[in-house]
């Protein structure tokens, strides 16, 4: 079932989770162990992130270096199918521009369609580790909107091969990313919002936000979106803090602020277990306020800490 149909049929805010494919070599059981405590809370859908290949330089016996391509977390599409099969829940694979040319993208979409997956979250992806800025693959897409247009084409039965007769239409529901604190490359919020509006005007069914720790940033983002005519549901993305390193890592990696009240509580903590308690309490407070405000879905980034999220959801 499509995410947008879940939202339209719901009478109260839904719950959804984002998970990462396991590190290569870990096996699917580690993922099921992660998901088991979360599934009790009947999520409407589960998002599975996509992780592109990286280039690393490995030192050889003779002291020279060899460039090696590695992919740490493969398997997004098949994990989506496995989760649907095991838990009977809808899944949303993330699909990125980075590392794909348009033919590979089409193949990925055809595979998802064969697997019975009705949803995709369409993203550009970040720069590869060895690149200064995002570089599209030769013959690939530069922005998320270009990828979205390719999904639209398949939904209309238009494949890359010209003149394909009686081609079947896919029916993907399309989500896109939004940034309550601005995407780090955008020169200003207005420009970022205008490009977000273009994604919605091109056919995105809903927006999922980057994580934020200050609900007022989400509320003001939603207001700004509504003012420029973005009417689709805007799903807040939520994450618990659980270790002291996140005080500097989260702002650095995700270009977001931690509110003073949260950062000063974290700084008082002597152990990560204490930070976990602070994070859980903060997340519960955020979630309750958002739920009361009638958000369409509470979407939790569960990386590494499913139990904190499961506990918070059980208290809502
Ligand atoms: P876009 O919408 O293409 O925007 C990128 C930047 O370009 C923005 O600054 C925008 O303002 C600007 N822009 C957009 N269109 C144009 C244009 N036509 N001309 C000029 N500028 C333009 N990354 C992964 O690799 N895997 C994942 O699974 C993943 N999941 C994510 C889930 C969520 C909910 C979010 C919020 C992010 C996720 N990301 C993921 C990270 C995401 O790929 C990065 O934030 C990336 O840098 C931007 O992706 P986007 O889809 O927002 O890009």
CSV table of C-alpha atoms and ligand atoms in Angstrom, one decimal:
chain,number,residue,atom,x,y,z
A,1,UNK,CA,0.0,0.0,0.0
A,2,UNK,CA,1.2,3.5,-0.7
A,3,UNK,CA,2.4,5.8,2.1
A,4,UNK,CA,0.0,8.5,0.9
A,5,UNK,CA,-3.0,6.1,1.2
A,6,UNK,CA,-1.9,5.2,4.7
A,7,UNK,CA,-1.8,8.9,5.6
A,8,UNK,CA,-5.1,9.7,3.9
A,9,UNK,CA,-6.9,6.8,5.7
A,10,UNK,CA,-5.4,7.5,9.2
A,11,UNK,CA,-7.5,9.1,11.9
A,12,UNK,CA,-4.5,9.9,14.1
A,13,UNK,CA,-0.7,10.3,13.6
A,14,UNK,CA,0.9,7.2,12.3
A,15,UNK,CA,4.2,5.7,13.3
A,16,UNK,CA,7.0,4.8,10.9
A,17,UNK,CA,10.6,3.8,11.3
A,18,UNK,CA,13.8,4.2,9.2
A,19,UNK,CA,16.4,1.4,9.3
A,20,UNK,CA,19.8,0.9,7.7
A,21,UNK,CA,20.8,-2.3,5.9
A,22,UNK,CA,23.1,-4.3,8.1
A,23,UNK,CA,26.9,-4.0,7.6
A,24,UNK,CA,28.1,-6.5,5.0
A,25,UNK,CA,28.7,-9.8,6.7
A,26,UNK,CA,26.2,-9.3,9.6
A,27,UNK,CA,23.3,-11.2,8.0
A,28,UNK,CA,19.6,-10.5,8.0
A,29,UNK,CA,19.0,-11.9,11.5
A,30,UNK,CA,20.8,-8.8,13.0
A,31,UNK,CA,18.2,-6.7,11.2
A,32,UNK,CA,15.3,-8.7,12.5
A,33,UNK,CA,16.6,-8.4,16.0
A,34,UNK,CA,16.7,-4.6,15.5
A,35,UNK,CA,13.2,-4.6,14.1
A,36,UNK,CA,11.5,-7.0,16.5
A,37,UNK,CA,11.0,-4.5,19.4
A,38,UNK,CA,9.8,-1.9,16.9
A,39,UNK,CA,7.2,-4.0,15.1
A,40,UNK,CA,5.1,-4.3,18.3
A,41,UNK,CA,4.2,-0.7,17.7
A,42,UNK,CA,2.5,-1.4,14.3
A,43,UNK,CA,4.4,1.0,12.1
A,44,UNK,CA,2.5,2.0,8.9
A,45,UNK,CA,5.7,1.6,6.9
A,46,UNK,CA,9.4,1.0,7.2
A,47,UNK,CA,12.0,3.0,5.3
A,48,UNK,CA,15.3,1.4,4.3
A,49,UNK,CA,18.2,3.7,3.5
A,50,UNK,CA,20.5,3.3,0.5
A,51,UNK,CA,24.3,3.4,0.8
A,52,UNK,CA,26.4,3.9,-2.2
A,53,UNK,CA,29.9,2.4,-2.8
A,54,UNK,CA,33.0,4.1,-1.5
A,55,UNK,CA,36.5,4.2,-2.7
A,56,UNK,CA,39.2,3.4,-0.2
A,57,UNK,CA,42.9,3.1,-0.5
A,58,UNK,CA,44.3,-0.1,0.8
A,59,UNK,CA,48.1,-0.4,1.6
A,60,UNK,CA,49.7,-3.3,-0.3
A,61,UNK,CA,52.7,-5.4,0.9
A,62,UNK,CA,55.1,-3.4,-1.2
A,63,UNK,CA,54.0,-0.1,0.5
A,64,UNK,CA,52.0,1.2,-2.5
A,65,UNK,CA,48.3,1.9,-2.3
A,66,UNK,CA,45.5,0.2,-4.2
A,67,UNK,CA,42.2,1.9,-4.9
A,68,UNK,CA,39.4,-0.5,-3.9
A,69,UNK,CA,35.6,-0.1,-4.2
A,70,UNK,CA,33.6,-1.3,-1.2
A,71,UNK,CA,30.0,-1.2,-0.3
A,72,UNK,CA,29.4,-1.4,3.4
A,73,UNK,CA,25.6,-1.7,3.5
A,74,UNK,CA,24.3,-3.4,0.4
A,75,UNK,CA,20.8,-4.9,-0.1
A,76,UNK,CA,18.2,-2.1,0.2
A,77,UNK,CA,15.8,-3.5,-2.3
A,78,UNK,CA,16.0,-7.1,-1.1
A,79,UNK,CA,15.8,-6.1,2.5
A,80,UNK,CA,12.5,-4.2,1.7
A,81,UNK,CA,11.1,-7.4,0.2
A,82,UNK,CA,12.3,-9.5,3.1
A,83,UNK,CA,10.7,-7.2,5.7
A,84,UNK,CA,7.4,-7.1,3.8
A,85,UNK,CA,7.5,-10.9,3.6
A,86,UNK,CA,8.3,-11.4,7.3
A,87,UNK,CA,6.3,-8.7,9.0
A,88,UNK,CA,3.6,-8.0,6.4
A,89,UNK,CA,4.3,-4.2,6.5
A,90,UNK,CA,4.9,-1.7,3.7
A,91,UNK,CA,8.4,-0.7,3.0
A,92,UNK,CA,9.9,2.4,1.4
A,93,UNK,CA,13.3,1.9,-0.2
A,94,UNK,CA,15.5,5.0,-0.5
A,95,UNK,CA,16.7,5.5,-4.1
A,96,UNK,CA,19.5,7.9,-4.8
A,97,UNK,CA,21.0,9.6,-7.9
A,98,UNK,CA,24.6,9.1,-6.8
A,99,UNK,CA,26.4,6.1,-8.3
A,100,UNK,CA,23.6,5.2,-10.7
A,101,UNK,CA,23.2,6.0,-14.4
A,102,UNK,CA,19.6,6.2,-15.7
A,103,UNK,CA,19.6,2.6,-17.1
A,104,UNK,CA,20.7,1.2,-13.7
A,105,UNK,CA,18.0,3.4,-12.0
A,106,UNK,CA,15.4,2.0,-14.4
A,107,UNK,CA,16.5,-1.6,-13.6
A,108,UNK,CA,16.3,-0.9,-9.9
A,109,UNK,CA,12.8,0.5,-10.3
A,110,UNK,CA,11.7,-2.5,-12.4
A,111,UNK,CA,13.0,-4.8,-9.7
A,112,UNK,CA,11.1,-2.9,-7.0
A,113,UNK,CA,8.0,-3.1,-9.0
A,114,UNK,CA,8.4,-6.9,-9.5
A,115,UNK,CA,8.9,-7.2,-5.7
A,116,UNK,CA,5.5,-5.5,-5.1
A,117,UNK,CA,7.0,-2.4,-3.5
A,118,UNK,CA,4.7,0.6,-4.0
A,119,UNK,CA,6.9,3.3,-2.5
A,120,UNK,CA,10.2,5.1,-3.1
A,121,UNK,CA,11.9,7.9,-1.3
A,122,UNK,CA,13.7,9.8,-4.0
A,123,UNK,CA,17.0,11.5,-3.0
A,124,UNK,CA,20.0,12.9,-4.6
A,125,UNK,CA,22.5,11.4,-2.2
A,126,UNK,CA,25.6,13.0,-0.8
A,127,UNK,CA,29.0,13.4,-2.4
A,128,UNK,CA,31.1,10.2,-2.4
A,129,UNK,CA,33.8,10.2,0.3
A,130,UNK,CA,36.5,11.1,-2.1
A,131,UNK,CA,34.6,13.9,-3.8
A,132,UNK,CA,34.6,17.6,-2.7
A,133,UNK,CA,31.0,18.0,-3.9
A,134,UNK,CA,28.2,15.8,-5.3
A,135,UNK,CA,29.1,14.5,-8.8
A,136,UNK,CA,26.4,12.6,-10.8
A,137,UNK,CA,27.4,9.4,-12.4
A,138,UNK,CA,28.1,9.7,-16.1
A,139,UNK,CA,24.6,9.4,-17.6
A,140,UNK,CA,23.1,9.8,-14.1
A,141,UNK,CA,20.9,12.4,-12.4
A,142,UNK,CA,22.1,15.6,-10.9
A,143,UNK,CA,19.2,16.4,-8.6
A,144,UNK,CA,16.5,14.4,-6.9
A,145,UNK,CA,13.9,16.1,-9.1
A,146,UNK,CA,15.5,14.4,-12.2
A,147,UNK,CA,15.2,11.0,-10.5
A,148,UNK,CA,11.6,11.9,-9.6
A,149,UNK,CA,10.9,12.6,-13.2
A,150,UNK,CA,12.2,9.2,-14.2
A,151,UNK,CA,9.9,7.5,-11.7
A,152,UNK,CA,7.0,9.6,-13.0
A,153,UNK,CA,7.8,8.4,-16.5
A,154,UNK,CA,7.7,4.8,-15.4
A,155,UNK,CA,4.5,5.5,-13.6
A,156,UNK,CA,3.2,6.7,-17.0
A,157,UNK,CA,4.6,3.6,-18.7
A,158,UNK,CA,7.4,5.5,-20.4
A,159,UNK,CA,10.6,3.4,-20.3
A,160,UNK,CA,14.1,4.5,-21.6
A,161,UNK,CA,13.9,2.2,-24.6
A,162,UNK,CA,12.0,4.1,-27.2
A,163,UNK,CA,9.0,2.5,-28.9
A,164,UNK,CA,8.4,-0.2,-26.3
A,165,UNK,CA,5.0,-1.5,-27.1
A,166,UNK,CA,2.2,-2.2,-24.5
A,167,UNK,CA,4.5,-1.3,-21.6
A,168,UNK,CA,3.1,-1.6,-18.1
A,169,UNK,CA,2.9,1.3,-15.8
A,170,UNK,CA,4.4,1.3,-12.4
A,171,UNK,CA,2.5,2.9,-9.5
A,172,UNK,CA,5.1,4.2,-7.2
A,173,UNK,CA,4.1,6.7,-4.4
A,174,UNK,CA,7.0,9.2,-4.3
A,175,UNK,CA,8.4,10.8,-1.2
A,176,UNK,CA,11.1,13.5,-1.1
A,177,UNK,CA,13.4,15.0,1.5
A,178,UNK,CA,12.9,18.5,3.1
A,179,UNK,CA,15.2,20.4,5.5
A,180,UNK,CA,13.6,22.4,8.4
A,181,UNK,CA,17.1,23.9,9.0
A,182,UNK,CA,18.0,24.2,5.3
A,183,UNK,CA,20.0,21.8,3.1
A,184,UNK,CA,23.7,22.6,3.8
A,185,UNK,CA,24.4,23.5,0.1
A,186,UNK,CA,21.5,25.8,-0.3
A,187,UNK,CA,22.5,29.5,-0.3
A,188,UNK,CA,19.4,30.4,1.8
A,189,UNK,CA,16.1,28.9,3.0
A,190,UNK,CA,14.0,30.6,0.3
A,191,UNK,CA,16.1,29.0,-2.4
A,192,UNK,CA,15.9,25.6,-0.7
A,193,UNK,CA,12.1,25.9,-0.3
A,194,UNK,CA,11.7,26.9,-4.0
A,195,UNK,CA,13.5,23.7,-5.1
A,196,UNK,CA,11.5,21.7,-2.7
A,197,UNK,CA,8.3,23.1,-4.2
A,198,UNK,CA,9.6,22.1,-7.7
A,199,UNK,CA,9.9,18.5,-6.4
A,200,UNK,CA,6.3,18.7,-5.1
A,201,UNK,CA,5.0,20.3,-8.3
A,202,UNK,CA,6.7,17.6,-10.3
A,203,UNK,CA,4.6,15.0,-8.4
A,204,UNK,CA,6.1,14.2,-5.0
A,205,UNK,CA,3.3,12.8,-2.8
A,206,UNK,CA,4.8,13.8,0.5
A,207,UNK,CA,7.9,15.2,2.2
A,208,UNK,CA,10.0,13.6,5.0
A,209,UNK,CA,12.2,16.0,7.0
A,210,UNK,CA,15.7,15.8,8.0
A,211,UNK,CA,16.0,15.2,11.8
A,212,UNK,CA,15.5,18.2,14.1
A,213,UNK,CA,15.5,18.6,17.8
A,214,UNK,CA,13.6,21.8,18.1
A,215,UNK,CA,9.9,21.4,17.1
A,216,UNK,CA,9.6,25.1,16.5
A,217,UNK,CA,11.9,24.7,13.5
A,218,UNK,CA,9.6,22.0,12.1
A,219,UNK,CA,6.5,24.1,12.7
A,220,UNK,CA,8.0,27.2,11.0
A,221,UNK,CA,9.2,25.0,8.1
A,222,UNK,CA,5.7,23.7,7.6
A,223,UNK,CA,4.3,27.3,7.7
A,224,UNK,CA,6.9,28.4,5.1
A,225,UNK,CA,6.0,25.5,2.9
A,226,UNK,CA,2.3,26.2,3.2
A,227,UNK,CA,2.9,29.9,2.4
A,228,UNK,CA,4.5,29.1,-1.0
A,229,UNK,CA,1.8,26.6,-1.9
A,230,UNK,CA,3.2,23.3,-0.8
A,231,UNK,CA,0.2,21.3,0.3
A,232,UNK,CA,1.4,17.7,0.6
A,233,UNK,CA,1.9,16.0,4.0
A,234,UNK,CA,5.2,16.9,5.7
A,235,UNK,CA,6.4,14.0,7.9
A,236,UNK,CA,8.7,15.0,10.8
A,237,UNK,CA,11.9,12.9,11.1
A,238,UNK,CA,12.9,12.2,14.7
A,239,UNK,CA,16.0,10.7,16.3
A,240,UNK,CA,17.2,10.1,19.9
A,241,UNK,CA,20.6,11.3,21.0
A,242,UNK,CA,22.4,8.6,22.9
A,243,UNK,CA,26.0,9.5,23.2
A,244,UNK,CA,28.1,12.5,24.0
A,245,UNK,CA,29.9,12.5,20.6
A,246,UNK,CA,26.6,13.4,18.9
A,247,UNK,CA,26.9,16.8,20.5
A,248,UNK,CA,29.4,17.7,17.8
A,249,UNK,CA,28.8,14.9,15.2
A,250,UNK,CA,25.1,15.6,14.5
A,251,UNK,CA,25.6,19.3,13.7
A,252,UNK,CA,28.6,18.4,11.6
A,253,UNK,CA,27.1,15.5,9.6
A,254,UNK,CA,23.5,16.8,9.2
A,255,UNK,CA,23.9,20.6,9.4
A,256,UNK,CA,21.4,20.9,12.2
A,257,UNK,CA,21.4,22.7,15.6
A,258,UNK,CA,21.0,21.1,19.0
A,259,UNK,CA,18.9,23.4,21.2
A,260,UNK,CA,20.7,24.9,24.2
A,261,UNK,CA,18.4,23.1,26.6
A,262,UNK,CA,19.3,19.8,25.1
A,263,UNK,CA,23.0,20.4,24.7
A,264,UNK,CA,23.5,21.7,28.2
A,265,UNK,CA,21.7,18.6,29.6
A,266,UNK,CA,24.0,16.4,27.5
A,267,UNK,CA,27.0,18.2,28.7
A,268,UNK,CA,26.1,17.5,32.3
A,269,UNK,CA,26.1,13.7,31.6
A,270,UNK,CA,29.1,11.6,32.8
A,271,UNK,CA,28.3,8.5,30.8
A,272,UNK,CA,26.6,7.6,27.5
A,273,UNK,CA,23.9,5.8,29.5
A,274,UNK,CA,23.0,9.2,31.1
A,275,UNK,CA,22.9,10.8,27.6
A,276,UNK,CA,20.6,8.0,26.5
A,277,UNK,CA,18.1,9.0,29.3
A,278,UNK,CA,18.3,12.6,28.3
A,279,UNK,CA,17.8,11.7,24.7
A,280,UNK,CA,14.8,9.5,25.4
A,281,UNK,CA,13.1,12.1,27.5
A,282,UNK,CA,13.7,14.8,24.8
A,283,UNK,CA,12.4,12.5,22.1
A,284,UNK,CA,9.3,11.7,24.1
A,285,UNK,CA,8.6,15.4,24.7
A,286,UNK,CA,9.1,16.2,21.0
A,287,UNK,CA,6.9,13.3,19.9
A,288,UNK,CA,4.1,14.2,22.3
A,289,UNK,CA,4.0,17.8,21.1
A,290,UNK,CA,4.1,16.8,17.4
A,291,UNK,CA,1.4,14.2,18.0
A,292,UNK,CA,-0.8,16.8,19.7
A,293,UNK,CA,-0.2,19.2,16.7
A,294,UNK,CA,-1.6,16.5,14.4
A,295,UNK,CA,1.4,15.6,12.3
A,296,UNK,CA,0.6,12.9,9.7
A,297,UNK,CA,3.3,10.5,10.8
A,298,UNK,CA,6.0,10.3,13.5
A,299,UNK,CA,8.9,9.0,11.6
A,300,UNK,CA,11.8,7.7,13.7
A,301,UNK,CA,15.4,7.2,12.7
A,302,UNK,CA,16.3,4.1,14.6
A,303,UNK,CA,19.9,3.6,13.8
A,304,UNK,CA,21.6,1.5,16.5
A,305,UNK,CA,19.0,2.2,19.2
A,306,UNK,CA,15.7,0.6,18.4
A,307,UNK,CA,14.9,0.1,22.1
A,308,UNK,CA,15.0,3.8,23.0
A,309,UNK,CA,12.6,4.5,20.1
A,310,UNK,CA,10.3,1.5,21.0
A,311,UNK,CA,10.2,2.7,24.6
A,312,UNK,CA,9.3,6.3,23.6
A,313,UNK,CA,6.6,5.1,21.2
A,314,UNK,CA,5.1,2.9,23.9
A,315,UNK,CA,4.7,6.0,26.1
A,316,UNK,CA,2.9,8.1,23.5
B,1,LIG,P1,18.0,17.7,-3.9
B,1,LIG,O1,16.5,17.9,-3.7
B,1,LIG,O2,18.5,17.4,-5.3
B,1,LIG,O3,18.7,19.0,-3.4
B,1,LIG,C1,20.1,19.1,-3.2
B,1,LIG,C2,20.6,20.5,-3.1
B,1,LIG,O4,20.4,21.1,-4.4
B,1,LIG,C3,19.7,21.4,-2.2
B,1,LIG,O5,20.6,22.4,-1.6
B,1,LIG,C4,18.7,22.1,-3.1
B,1,LIG,O6,18.3,23.3,-2.6
B,1,LIG,C5,19.5,22.2,-4.4
B,1,LIG,N1,18.8,22.1,-5.6
B,1,LIG,C6,17.7,21.2,-5.9
B,1,LIG,N2,17.4,21.3,-7.1
B,1,LIG,C7,18.2,22.2,-7.7
B,1,LIG,C8,18.3,22.7,-9.0
B,1,LIG,N3,17.5,22.3,-10.0
B,1,LIG,N4,19.3,23.6,-9.3
B,1,LIG,C9,20.1,24.1,-8.3
B,1,LIG,N5,20.0,23.6,-7.0
B,1,LIG,C10,19.1,22.7,-6.7
B,1,LIG,N6,21.3,9.9,1.5
B,1,LIG,C11,21.7,8.7,1.1
B,1,LIG,O7,22.8,8.6,0.5
B,1,LIG,N7,21.0,7.6,1.3
B,1,LIG,C12,19.8,7.6,2.0
B,1,LIG,O8,19.2,6.6,2.2
B,1,LIG,C13,19.4,8.9,2.5
B,1,LIG,N8,18.2,9.1,3.1
B,1,LIG,C14,17.7,10.3,3.5
B,1,LIG,C15,16.5,10.4,4.1
B,1,LIG,C16,16.0,11.7,4.5
B,1,LIG,C17,14.6,11.8,5.1
B,1,LIG,C18,16.8,12.8,4.3
B,1,LIG,C19,16.3,14.2,4.7
B,1,LIG,C20,18.1,12.7,3.7
B,1,LIG,C21,18.5,11.5,3.3
B,1,LIG,N9,19.8,11.3,2.7
B,1,LIG,C22,20.2,10.0,2.2
B,1,LIG,C23,20.7,12.4,2.5
B,1,LIG,C24,20.4,13.2,1.1
B,1,LIG,O9,20.8,12.3,0.1
B,1,LIG,C25,21.3,14.4,1.2
B,1,LIG,O10,20.8,15.3,2.1
B,1,LIG,C26,21.6,15.1,-0.2
B,1,LIG,O11,22.7,16.0,0.0
B,1,LIG,C27,20.4,15.9,-0.7
B,1,LIG,O12,19.4,15.1,-1.2
B,1,LIG,P2,18.0,15.7,-1.7
B,1,LIG,O13,17.2,14.6,-2.2
B,1,LIG,O14,17.4,16.6,-0.7
B,1,LIG,O15,18.6,16.6,-3.0
